[in-house]
Tab-separated table of C-alpha atoms in Angstrom:
chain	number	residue	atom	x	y	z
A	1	UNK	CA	44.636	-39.751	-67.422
A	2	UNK	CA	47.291	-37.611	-69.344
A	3	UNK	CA	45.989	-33.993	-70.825
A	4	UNK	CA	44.778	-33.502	-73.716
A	5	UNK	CA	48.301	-31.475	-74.659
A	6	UNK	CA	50.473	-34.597	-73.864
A	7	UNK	CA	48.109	-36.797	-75.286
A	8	UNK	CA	48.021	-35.510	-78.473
A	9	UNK	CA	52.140	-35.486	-78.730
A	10	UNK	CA	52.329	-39.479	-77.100
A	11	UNK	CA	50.489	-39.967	-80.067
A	12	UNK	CA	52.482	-38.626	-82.314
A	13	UNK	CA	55.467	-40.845	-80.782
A	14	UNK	CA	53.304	-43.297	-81.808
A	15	UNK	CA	52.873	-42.008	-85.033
A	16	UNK	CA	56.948	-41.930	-85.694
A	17	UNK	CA	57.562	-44.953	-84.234
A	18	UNK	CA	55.558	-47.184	-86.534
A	19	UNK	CA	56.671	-45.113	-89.573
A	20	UNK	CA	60.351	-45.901	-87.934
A	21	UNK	CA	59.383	-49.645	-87.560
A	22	UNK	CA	58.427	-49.875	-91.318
A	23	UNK	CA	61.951	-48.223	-91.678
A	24	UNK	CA	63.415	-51.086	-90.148
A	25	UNK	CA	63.947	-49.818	-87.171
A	26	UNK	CA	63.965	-51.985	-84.151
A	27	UNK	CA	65.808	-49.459	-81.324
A	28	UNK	CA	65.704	-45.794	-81.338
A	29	UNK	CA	66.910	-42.333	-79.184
A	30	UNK	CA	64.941	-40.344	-77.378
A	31	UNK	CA	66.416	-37.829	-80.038
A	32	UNK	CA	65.258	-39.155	-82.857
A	33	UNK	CA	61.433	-39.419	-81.991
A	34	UNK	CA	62.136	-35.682	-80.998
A	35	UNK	CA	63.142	-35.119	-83.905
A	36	UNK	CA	60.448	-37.105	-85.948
A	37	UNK	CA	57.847	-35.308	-84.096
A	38	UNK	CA	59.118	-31.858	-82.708
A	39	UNK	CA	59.848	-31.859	-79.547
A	40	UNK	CA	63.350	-32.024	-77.088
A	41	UNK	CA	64.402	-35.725	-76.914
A	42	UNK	CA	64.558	-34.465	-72.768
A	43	UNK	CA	60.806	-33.757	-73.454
A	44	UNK	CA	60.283	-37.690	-75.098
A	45	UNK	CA	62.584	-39.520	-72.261
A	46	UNK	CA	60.119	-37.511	-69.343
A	47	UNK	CA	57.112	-38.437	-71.068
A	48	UNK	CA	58.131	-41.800	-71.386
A	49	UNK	CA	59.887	-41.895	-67.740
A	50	UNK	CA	56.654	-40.826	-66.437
A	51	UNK	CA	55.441	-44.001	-68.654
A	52	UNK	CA	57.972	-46.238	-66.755
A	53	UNK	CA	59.755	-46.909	-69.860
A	54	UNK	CA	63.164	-46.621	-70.030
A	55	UNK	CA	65.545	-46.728	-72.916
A	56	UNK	CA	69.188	-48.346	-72.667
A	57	UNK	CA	72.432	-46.558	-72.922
A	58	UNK	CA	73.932	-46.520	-76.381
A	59	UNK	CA	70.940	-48.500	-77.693
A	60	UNK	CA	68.036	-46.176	-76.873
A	61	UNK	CA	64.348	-47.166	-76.625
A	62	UNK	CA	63.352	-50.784	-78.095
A	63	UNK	CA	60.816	-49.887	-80.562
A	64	UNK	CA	57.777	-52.604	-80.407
A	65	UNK	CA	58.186	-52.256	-76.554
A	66	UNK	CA	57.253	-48.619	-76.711
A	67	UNK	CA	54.332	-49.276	-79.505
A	68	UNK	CA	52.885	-51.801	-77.214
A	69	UNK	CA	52.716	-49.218	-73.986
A	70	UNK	CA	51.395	-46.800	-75.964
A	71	UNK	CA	48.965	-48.585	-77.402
A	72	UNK	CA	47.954	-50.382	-73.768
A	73	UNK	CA	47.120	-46.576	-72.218
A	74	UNK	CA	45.370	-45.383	-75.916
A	75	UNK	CA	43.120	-48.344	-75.319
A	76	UNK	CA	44.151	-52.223	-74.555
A	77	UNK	CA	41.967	-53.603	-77.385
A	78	UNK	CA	43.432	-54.018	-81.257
A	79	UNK	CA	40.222	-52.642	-82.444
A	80	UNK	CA	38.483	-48.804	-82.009
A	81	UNK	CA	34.945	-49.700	-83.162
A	82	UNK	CA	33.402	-46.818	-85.085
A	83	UNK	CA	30.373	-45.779	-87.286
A	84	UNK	CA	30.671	-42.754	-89.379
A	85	UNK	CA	27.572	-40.403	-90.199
A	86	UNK	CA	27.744	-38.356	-93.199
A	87	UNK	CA	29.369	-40.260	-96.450
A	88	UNK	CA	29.851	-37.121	-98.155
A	89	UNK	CA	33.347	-36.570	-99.378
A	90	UNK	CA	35.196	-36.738	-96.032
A	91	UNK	CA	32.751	-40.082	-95.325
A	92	UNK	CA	34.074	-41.501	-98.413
A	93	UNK	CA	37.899	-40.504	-97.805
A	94	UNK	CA	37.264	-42.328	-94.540
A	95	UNK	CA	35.170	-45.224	-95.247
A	96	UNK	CA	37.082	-45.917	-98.570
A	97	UNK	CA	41.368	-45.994	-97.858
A	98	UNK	CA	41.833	-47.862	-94.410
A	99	UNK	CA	45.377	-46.084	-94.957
A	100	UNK	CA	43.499	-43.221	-92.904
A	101	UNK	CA	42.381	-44.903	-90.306
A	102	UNK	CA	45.172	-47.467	-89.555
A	103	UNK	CA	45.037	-51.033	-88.230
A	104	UNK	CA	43.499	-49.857	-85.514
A	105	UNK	CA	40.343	-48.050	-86.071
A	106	UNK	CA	37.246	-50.596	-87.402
A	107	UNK	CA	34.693	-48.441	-89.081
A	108	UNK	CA	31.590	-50.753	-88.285
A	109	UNK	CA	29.139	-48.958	-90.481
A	110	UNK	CA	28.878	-45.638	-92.226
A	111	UNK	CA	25.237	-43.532	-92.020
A	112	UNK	CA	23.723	-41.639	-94.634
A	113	UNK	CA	19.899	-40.002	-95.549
A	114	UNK	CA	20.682	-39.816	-99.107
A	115	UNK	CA	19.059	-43.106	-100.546
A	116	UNK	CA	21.752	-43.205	-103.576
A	117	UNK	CA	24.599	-43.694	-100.724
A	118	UNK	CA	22.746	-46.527	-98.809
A	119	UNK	CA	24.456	-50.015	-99.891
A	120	UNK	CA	24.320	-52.569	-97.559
A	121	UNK	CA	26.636	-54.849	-99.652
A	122	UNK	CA	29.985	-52.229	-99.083
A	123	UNK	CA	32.597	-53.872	-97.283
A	124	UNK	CA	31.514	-51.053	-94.878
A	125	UNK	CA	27.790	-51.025	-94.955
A	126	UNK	CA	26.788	-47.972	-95.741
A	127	UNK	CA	22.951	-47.362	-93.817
A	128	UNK	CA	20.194	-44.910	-93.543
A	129	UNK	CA	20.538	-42.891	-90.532
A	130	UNK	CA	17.018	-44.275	-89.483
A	131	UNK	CA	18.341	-47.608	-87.970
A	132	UNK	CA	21.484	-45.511	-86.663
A	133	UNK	CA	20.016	-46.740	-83.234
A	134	UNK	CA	19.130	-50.119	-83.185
A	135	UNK	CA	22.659	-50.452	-84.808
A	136	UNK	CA	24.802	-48.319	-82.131
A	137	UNK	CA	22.702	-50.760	-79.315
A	138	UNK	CA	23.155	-53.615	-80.830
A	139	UNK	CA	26.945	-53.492	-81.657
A	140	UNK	CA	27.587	-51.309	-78.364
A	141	UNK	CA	29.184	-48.020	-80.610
A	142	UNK	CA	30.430	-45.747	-78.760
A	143	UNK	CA	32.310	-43.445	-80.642
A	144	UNK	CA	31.227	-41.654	-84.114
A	145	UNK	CA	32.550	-39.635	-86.654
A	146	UNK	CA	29.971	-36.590	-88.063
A	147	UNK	CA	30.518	-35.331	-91.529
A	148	UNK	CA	27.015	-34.244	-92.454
A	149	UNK	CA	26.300	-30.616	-93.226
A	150	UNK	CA	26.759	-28.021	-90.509
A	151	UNK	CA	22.806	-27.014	-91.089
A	152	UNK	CA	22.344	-30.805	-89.922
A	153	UNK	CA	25.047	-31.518	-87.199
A	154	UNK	CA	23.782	-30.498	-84.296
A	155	UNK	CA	20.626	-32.638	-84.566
A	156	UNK	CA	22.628	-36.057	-85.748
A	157	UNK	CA	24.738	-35.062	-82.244
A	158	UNK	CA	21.587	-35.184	-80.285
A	159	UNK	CA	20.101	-37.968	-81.886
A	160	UNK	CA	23.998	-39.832	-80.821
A	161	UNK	CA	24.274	-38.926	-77.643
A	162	UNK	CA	20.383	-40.056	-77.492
A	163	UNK	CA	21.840	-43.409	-78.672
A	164	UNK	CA	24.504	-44.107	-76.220
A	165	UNK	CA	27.462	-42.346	-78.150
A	166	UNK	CA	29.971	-41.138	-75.554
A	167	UNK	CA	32.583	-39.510	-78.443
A	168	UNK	CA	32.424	-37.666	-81.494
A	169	UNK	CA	34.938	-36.590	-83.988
A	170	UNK	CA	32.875	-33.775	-85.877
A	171	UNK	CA	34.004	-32.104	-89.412
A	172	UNK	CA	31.246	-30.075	-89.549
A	173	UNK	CA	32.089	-26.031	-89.196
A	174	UNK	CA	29.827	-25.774	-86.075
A	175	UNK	CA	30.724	-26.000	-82.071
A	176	UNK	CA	28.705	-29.230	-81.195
A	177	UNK	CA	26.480	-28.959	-77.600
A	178	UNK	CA	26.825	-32.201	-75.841
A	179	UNK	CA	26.298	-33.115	-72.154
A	180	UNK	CA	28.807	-33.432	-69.600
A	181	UNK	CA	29.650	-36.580	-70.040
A	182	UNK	CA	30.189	-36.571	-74.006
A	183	UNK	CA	33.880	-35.505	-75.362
A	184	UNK	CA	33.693	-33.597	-79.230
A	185	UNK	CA	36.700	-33.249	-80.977
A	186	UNK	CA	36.326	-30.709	-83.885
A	187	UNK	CA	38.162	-30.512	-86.934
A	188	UNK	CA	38.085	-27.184	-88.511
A	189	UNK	CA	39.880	-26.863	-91.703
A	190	UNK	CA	39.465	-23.088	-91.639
A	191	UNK	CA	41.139	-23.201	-88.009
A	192	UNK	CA	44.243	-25.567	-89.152
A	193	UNK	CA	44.848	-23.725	-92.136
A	194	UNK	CA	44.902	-19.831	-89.920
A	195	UNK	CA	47.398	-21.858	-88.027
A	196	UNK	CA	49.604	-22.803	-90.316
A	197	UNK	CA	49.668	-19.670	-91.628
A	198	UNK	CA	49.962	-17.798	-88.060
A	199	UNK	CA	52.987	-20.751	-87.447
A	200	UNK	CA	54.973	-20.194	-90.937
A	201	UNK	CA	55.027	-16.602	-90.589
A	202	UNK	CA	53.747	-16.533	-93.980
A	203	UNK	CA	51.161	-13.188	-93.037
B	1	UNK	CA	53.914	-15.194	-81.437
B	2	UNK	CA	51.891	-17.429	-78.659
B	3	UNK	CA	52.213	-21.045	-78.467
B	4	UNK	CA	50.608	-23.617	-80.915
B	5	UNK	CA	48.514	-24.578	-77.519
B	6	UNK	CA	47.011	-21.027	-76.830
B	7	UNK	CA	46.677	-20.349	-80.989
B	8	UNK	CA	44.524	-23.321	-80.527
B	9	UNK	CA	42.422	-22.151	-78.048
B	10	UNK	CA	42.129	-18.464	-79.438
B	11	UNK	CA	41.385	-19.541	-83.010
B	12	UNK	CA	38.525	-21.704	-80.550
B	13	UNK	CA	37.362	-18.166	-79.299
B	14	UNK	CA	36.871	-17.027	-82.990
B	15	UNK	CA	34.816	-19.844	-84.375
B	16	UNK	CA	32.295	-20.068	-81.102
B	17	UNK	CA	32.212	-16.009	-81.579
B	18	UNK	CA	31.541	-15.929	-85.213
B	19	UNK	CA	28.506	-18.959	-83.946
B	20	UNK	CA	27.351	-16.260	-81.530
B	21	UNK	CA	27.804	-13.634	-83.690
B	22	UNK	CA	25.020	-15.679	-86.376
B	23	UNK	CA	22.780	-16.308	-83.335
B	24	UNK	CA	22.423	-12.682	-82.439
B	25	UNK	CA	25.100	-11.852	-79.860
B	26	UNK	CA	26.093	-8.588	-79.411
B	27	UNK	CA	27.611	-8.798	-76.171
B	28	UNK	CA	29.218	-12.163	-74.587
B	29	UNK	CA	30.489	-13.088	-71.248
B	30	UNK	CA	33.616	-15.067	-71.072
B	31	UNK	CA	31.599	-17.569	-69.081
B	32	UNK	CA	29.857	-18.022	-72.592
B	33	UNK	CA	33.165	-18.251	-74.460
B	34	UNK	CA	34.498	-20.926	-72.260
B	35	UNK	CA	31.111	-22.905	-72.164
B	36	UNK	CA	31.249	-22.974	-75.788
B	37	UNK	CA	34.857	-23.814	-76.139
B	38	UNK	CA	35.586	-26.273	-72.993
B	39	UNK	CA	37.756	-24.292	-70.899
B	40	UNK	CA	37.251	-22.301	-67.657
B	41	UNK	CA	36.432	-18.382	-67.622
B	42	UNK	CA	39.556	-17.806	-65.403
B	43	UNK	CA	41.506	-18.626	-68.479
B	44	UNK	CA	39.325	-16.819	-70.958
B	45	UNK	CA	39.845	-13.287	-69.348
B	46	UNK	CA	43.537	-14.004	-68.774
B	47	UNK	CA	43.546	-14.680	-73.153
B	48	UNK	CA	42.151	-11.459	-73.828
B	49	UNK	CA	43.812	-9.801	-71.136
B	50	UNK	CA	46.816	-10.842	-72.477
B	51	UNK	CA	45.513	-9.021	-75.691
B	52	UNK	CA	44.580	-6.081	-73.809
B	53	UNK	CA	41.518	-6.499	-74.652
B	54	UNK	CA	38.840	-5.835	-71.621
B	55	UNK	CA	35.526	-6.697	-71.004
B	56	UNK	CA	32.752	-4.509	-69.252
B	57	UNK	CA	30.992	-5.288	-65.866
B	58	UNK	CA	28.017	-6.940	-66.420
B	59	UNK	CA	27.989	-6.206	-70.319
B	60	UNK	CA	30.660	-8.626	-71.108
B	61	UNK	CA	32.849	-8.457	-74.356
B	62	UNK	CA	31.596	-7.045	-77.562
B	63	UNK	CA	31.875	-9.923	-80.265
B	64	UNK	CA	32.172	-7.575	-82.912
B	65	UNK	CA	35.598	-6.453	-81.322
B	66	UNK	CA	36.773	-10.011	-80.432
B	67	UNK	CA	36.687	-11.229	-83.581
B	68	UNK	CA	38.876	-8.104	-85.192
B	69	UNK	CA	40.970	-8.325	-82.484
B	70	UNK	CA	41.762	-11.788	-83.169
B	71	UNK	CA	41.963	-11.632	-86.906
B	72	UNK	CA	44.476	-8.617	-86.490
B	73	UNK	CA	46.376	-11.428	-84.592
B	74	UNK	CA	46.297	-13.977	-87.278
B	75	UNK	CA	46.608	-12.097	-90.314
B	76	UNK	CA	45.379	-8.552	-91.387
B	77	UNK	CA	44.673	-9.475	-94.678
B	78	UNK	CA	41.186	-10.562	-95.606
B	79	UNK	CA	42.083	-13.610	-97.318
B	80	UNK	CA	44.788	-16.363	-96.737
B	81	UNK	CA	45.607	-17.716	-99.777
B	82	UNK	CA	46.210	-21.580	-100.496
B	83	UNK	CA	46.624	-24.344	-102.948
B	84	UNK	CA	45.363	-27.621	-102.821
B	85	UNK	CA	47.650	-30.739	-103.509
B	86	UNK	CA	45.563	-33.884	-104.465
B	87	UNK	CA	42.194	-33.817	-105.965
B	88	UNK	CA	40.597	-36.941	-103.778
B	89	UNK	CA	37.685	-36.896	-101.991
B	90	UNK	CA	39.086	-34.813	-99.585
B	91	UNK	CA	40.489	-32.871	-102.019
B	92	UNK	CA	37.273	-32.267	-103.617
B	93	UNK	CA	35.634	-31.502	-99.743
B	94	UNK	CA	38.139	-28.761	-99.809
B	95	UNK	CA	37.531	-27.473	-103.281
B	96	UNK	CA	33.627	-27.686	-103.386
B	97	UNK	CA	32.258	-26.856	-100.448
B	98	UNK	CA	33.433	-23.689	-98.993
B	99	UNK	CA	32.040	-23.832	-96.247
B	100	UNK	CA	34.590	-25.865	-94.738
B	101	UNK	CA	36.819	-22.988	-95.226
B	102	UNK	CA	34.960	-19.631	-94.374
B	103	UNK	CA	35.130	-17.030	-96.135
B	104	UNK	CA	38.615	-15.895	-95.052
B	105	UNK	CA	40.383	-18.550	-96.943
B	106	UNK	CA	40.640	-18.534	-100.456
B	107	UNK	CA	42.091	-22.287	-102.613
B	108	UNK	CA	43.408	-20.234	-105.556
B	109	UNK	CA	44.036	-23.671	-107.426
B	110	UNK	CA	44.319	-27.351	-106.958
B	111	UNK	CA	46.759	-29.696	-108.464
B	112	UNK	CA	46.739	-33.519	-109.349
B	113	UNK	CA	48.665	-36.048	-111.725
B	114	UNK	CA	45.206	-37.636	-113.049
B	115	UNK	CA	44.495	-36.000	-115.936
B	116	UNK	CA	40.642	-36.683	-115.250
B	117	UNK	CA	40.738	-34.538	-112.211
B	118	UNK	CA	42.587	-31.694	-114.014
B	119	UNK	CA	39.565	-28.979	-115.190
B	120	UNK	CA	40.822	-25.156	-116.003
B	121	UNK	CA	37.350	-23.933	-116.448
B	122	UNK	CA	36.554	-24.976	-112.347
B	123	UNK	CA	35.419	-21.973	-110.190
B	124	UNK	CA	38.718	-23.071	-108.491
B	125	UNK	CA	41.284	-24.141	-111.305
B	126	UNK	CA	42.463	-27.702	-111.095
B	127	UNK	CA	45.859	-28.234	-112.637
B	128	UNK	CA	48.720	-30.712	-113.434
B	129	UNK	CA	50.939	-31.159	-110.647
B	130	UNK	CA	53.988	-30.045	-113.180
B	131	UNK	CA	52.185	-26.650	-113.205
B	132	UNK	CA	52.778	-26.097	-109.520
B	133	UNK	CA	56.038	-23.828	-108.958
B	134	UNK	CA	55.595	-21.580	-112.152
B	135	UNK	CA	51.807	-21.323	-109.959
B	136	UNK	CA	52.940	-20.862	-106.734
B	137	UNK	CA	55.622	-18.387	-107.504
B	138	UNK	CA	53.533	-16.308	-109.686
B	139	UNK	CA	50.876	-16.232	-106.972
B	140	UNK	CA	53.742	-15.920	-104.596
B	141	UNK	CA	51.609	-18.722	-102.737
B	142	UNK	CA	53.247	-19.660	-99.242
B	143	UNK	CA	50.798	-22.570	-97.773
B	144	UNK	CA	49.962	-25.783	-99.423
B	145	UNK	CA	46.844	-28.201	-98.331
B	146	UNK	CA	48.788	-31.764	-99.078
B	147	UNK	CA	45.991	-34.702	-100.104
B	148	UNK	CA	48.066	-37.065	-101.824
B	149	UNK	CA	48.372	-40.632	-100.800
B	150	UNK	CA	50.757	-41.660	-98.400
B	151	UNK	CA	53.071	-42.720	-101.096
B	152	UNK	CA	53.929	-39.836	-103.103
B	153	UNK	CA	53.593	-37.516	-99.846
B	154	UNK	CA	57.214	-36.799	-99.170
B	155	UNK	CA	58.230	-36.446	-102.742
B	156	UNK	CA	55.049	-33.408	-103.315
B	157	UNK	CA	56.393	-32.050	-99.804
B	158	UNK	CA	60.075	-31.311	-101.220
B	159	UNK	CA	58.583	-29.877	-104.562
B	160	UNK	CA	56.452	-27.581	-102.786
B	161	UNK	CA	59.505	-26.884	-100.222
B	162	UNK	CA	61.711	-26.423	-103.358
B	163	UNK	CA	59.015	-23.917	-105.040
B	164	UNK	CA	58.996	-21.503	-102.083
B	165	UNK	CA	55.683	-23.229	-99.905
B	166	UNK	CA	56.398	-21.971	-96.006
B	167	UNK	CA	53.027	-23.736	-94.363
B	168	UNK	CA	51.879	-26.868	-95.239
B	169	UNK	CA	48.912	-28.897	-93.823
B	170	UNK	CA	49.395	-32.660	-94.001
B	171	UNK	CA	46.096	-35.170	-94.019
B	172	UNK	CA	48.483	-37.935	-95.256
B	173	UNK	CA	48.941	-40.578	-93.135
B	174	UNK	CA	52.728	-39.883	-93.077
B	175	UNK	CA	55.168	-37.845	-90.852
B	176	UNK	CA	56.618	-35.237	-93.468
B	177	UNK	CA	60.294	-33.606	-93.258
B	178	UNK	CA	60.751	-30.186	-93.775
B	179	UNK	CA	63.214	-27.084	-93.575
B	180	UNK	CA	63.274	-25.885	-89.866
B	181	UNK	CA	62.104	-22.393	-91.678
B	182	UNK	CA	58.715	-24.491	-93.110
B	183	UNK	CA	55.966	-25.062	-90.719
B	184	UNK	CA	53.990	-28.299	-91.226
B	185	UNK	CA	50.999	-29.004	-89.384
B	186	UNK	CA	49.887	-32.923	-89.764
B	187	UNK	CA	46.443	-34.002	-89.319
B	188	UNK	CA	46.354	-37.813	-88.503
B	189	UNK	CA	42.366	-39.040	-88.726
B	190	UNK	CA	43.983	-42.171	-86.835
B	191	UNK	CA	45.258	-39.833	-83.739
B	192	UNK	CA	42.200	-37.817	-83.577
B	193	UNK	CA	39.856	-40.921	-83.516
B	194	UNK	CA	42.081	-42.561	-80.864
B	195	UNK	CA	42.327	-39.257	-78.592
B	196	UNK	CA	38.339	-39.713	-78.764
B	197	UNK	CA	38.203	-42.939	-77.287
B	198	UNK	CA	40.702	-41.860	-74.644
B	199	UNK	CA	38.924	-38.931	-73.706
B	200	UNK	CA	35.910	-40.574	-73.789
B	201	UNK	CA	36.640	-42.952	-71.455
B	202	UNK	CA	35.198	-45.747	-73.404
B	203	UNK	CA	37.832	-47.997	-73.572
């Protein structure tokens, strides 16, 4: 189990290196992906040395070798089953362009309370949050995006993690509480942006 | 200038204090601070230490004080101001509901190429993409939101780049190149969702 630091940068490797395949791509340097994602290429040969993958000399790193060990330590199935809950904007973004989400990431069903968002017939059903339950149980969901209101979040997160749901991915502006043995990701837009700002020495 | 690692975590601080601040906290331990934002108290002291700022024994920290302290750190002014670069449905998250943004970031305008999306008389202006320099340089804007699909990404990156932009935060699904003087943060749904499952343990 990497940290959360070097996860976060194998995936961008990951990230480069299928925008490199669809290049046309098939070997690359260590510099290169350093380059793609910024970092040292000494950083990207330790990280994938401590991976067990090594590159060859004056050829560098065979590309679909690397996608395919990165992809057996982010998870050894093709598919990341997800609901999300909240098809607001951002729950629209999501559930409508699979561009976001890549070939990896199946959004099973999105979850709504607003009856004029509920239709069954999307290629992503779109439910009411009632039968979130029965639905997490019976397709064995374990991981779920929240983009509902920040007034509502914290109760959809309890009524998840009351469900089975072991991983959230939250939008909404508000620390989630979780137990132990849940992980919340948070994604605040007000955060990223004070970042970029703090980053391009803009202020 | 910290790391992007500890900016993380201190921009963390602010958004649990400002929660503690709307519950009713005057005072907070840095036990508190780290239970609300996942890391140990150890390395909460040693943050604000590192900021000279102290607590008191058996008081704690005043929130009132953390959160100026930590806004003087990311930017005295009031307001950062930003444009918005496609008018999607996250886009329109951005644009509509501020909430997402708090009230120390201010869109001064959004900008598409579909004329239906283009509305002056918005509380924030959206304009034609062709407007965009004579905008940014009379608003001597320096950070960019970037929406656009995957597609025209790149090409919208080296306008802003060429009008003067200096931040820019990236939701599309595509590694962007930039000026080593430009700072662009990328925010892949794709990753995020993926680091989930990984820290989740549910693969």
């Amino acid at each position: 189990m990497v940290s959360r630091h070097i996860s976060k940068r194998l995936l961008n490797y990951r990230s480069a290196l299928v925008q490199l395949k669809k290049m046309g791509f098939d070997y690359v340097f260590s510099k290169t992906i350093g380059e793609e994602t910024g970092v040292s290429s000494d950083v990207v040969r330790k990280d994938f040395s401590n991976m067990e993958i090594r590159g060859k000399r004056k050829v560098g790193y065979k590309v679909d070798d690397l996608i395919t060990k990165l992809d057996e330590m982010f998870g050894k199935t093709c598919c990341f089953e997800i609901i999300v809950v909240g098809i607001g904007n951002i729950g629209k973004a999501l559930t409508k362009y699979e561009n976001y989400l890549s070939d990896r990431i199946k959004i099973k069903a999105g979850f709504d309370i607003n009856p004029s968002r509920i239709n069954v017939d999307n290629k992503i059903p779109i439910l009411h949050f009632d039968e979130v339950e029965t639905f997490v149980k019976e397709n064995d969901i374990k991981v779920a995006v929240v983009t509902v209101p920040e007034i509502s979040a914290q109760l959809v997160c309890n009524k998840l993690v009351e469900c089975g749901i072991k991983g959230i991915l939250n939008f909404a502006p508000v620390m989630l509480k979780v137990p132990d043995d849940v992980f919340v990701k948070n994604i605040s837009f007000a955060d990223e942006i004070t970042r970029v700002f703090y980053h391009a020495k803009v202020n």
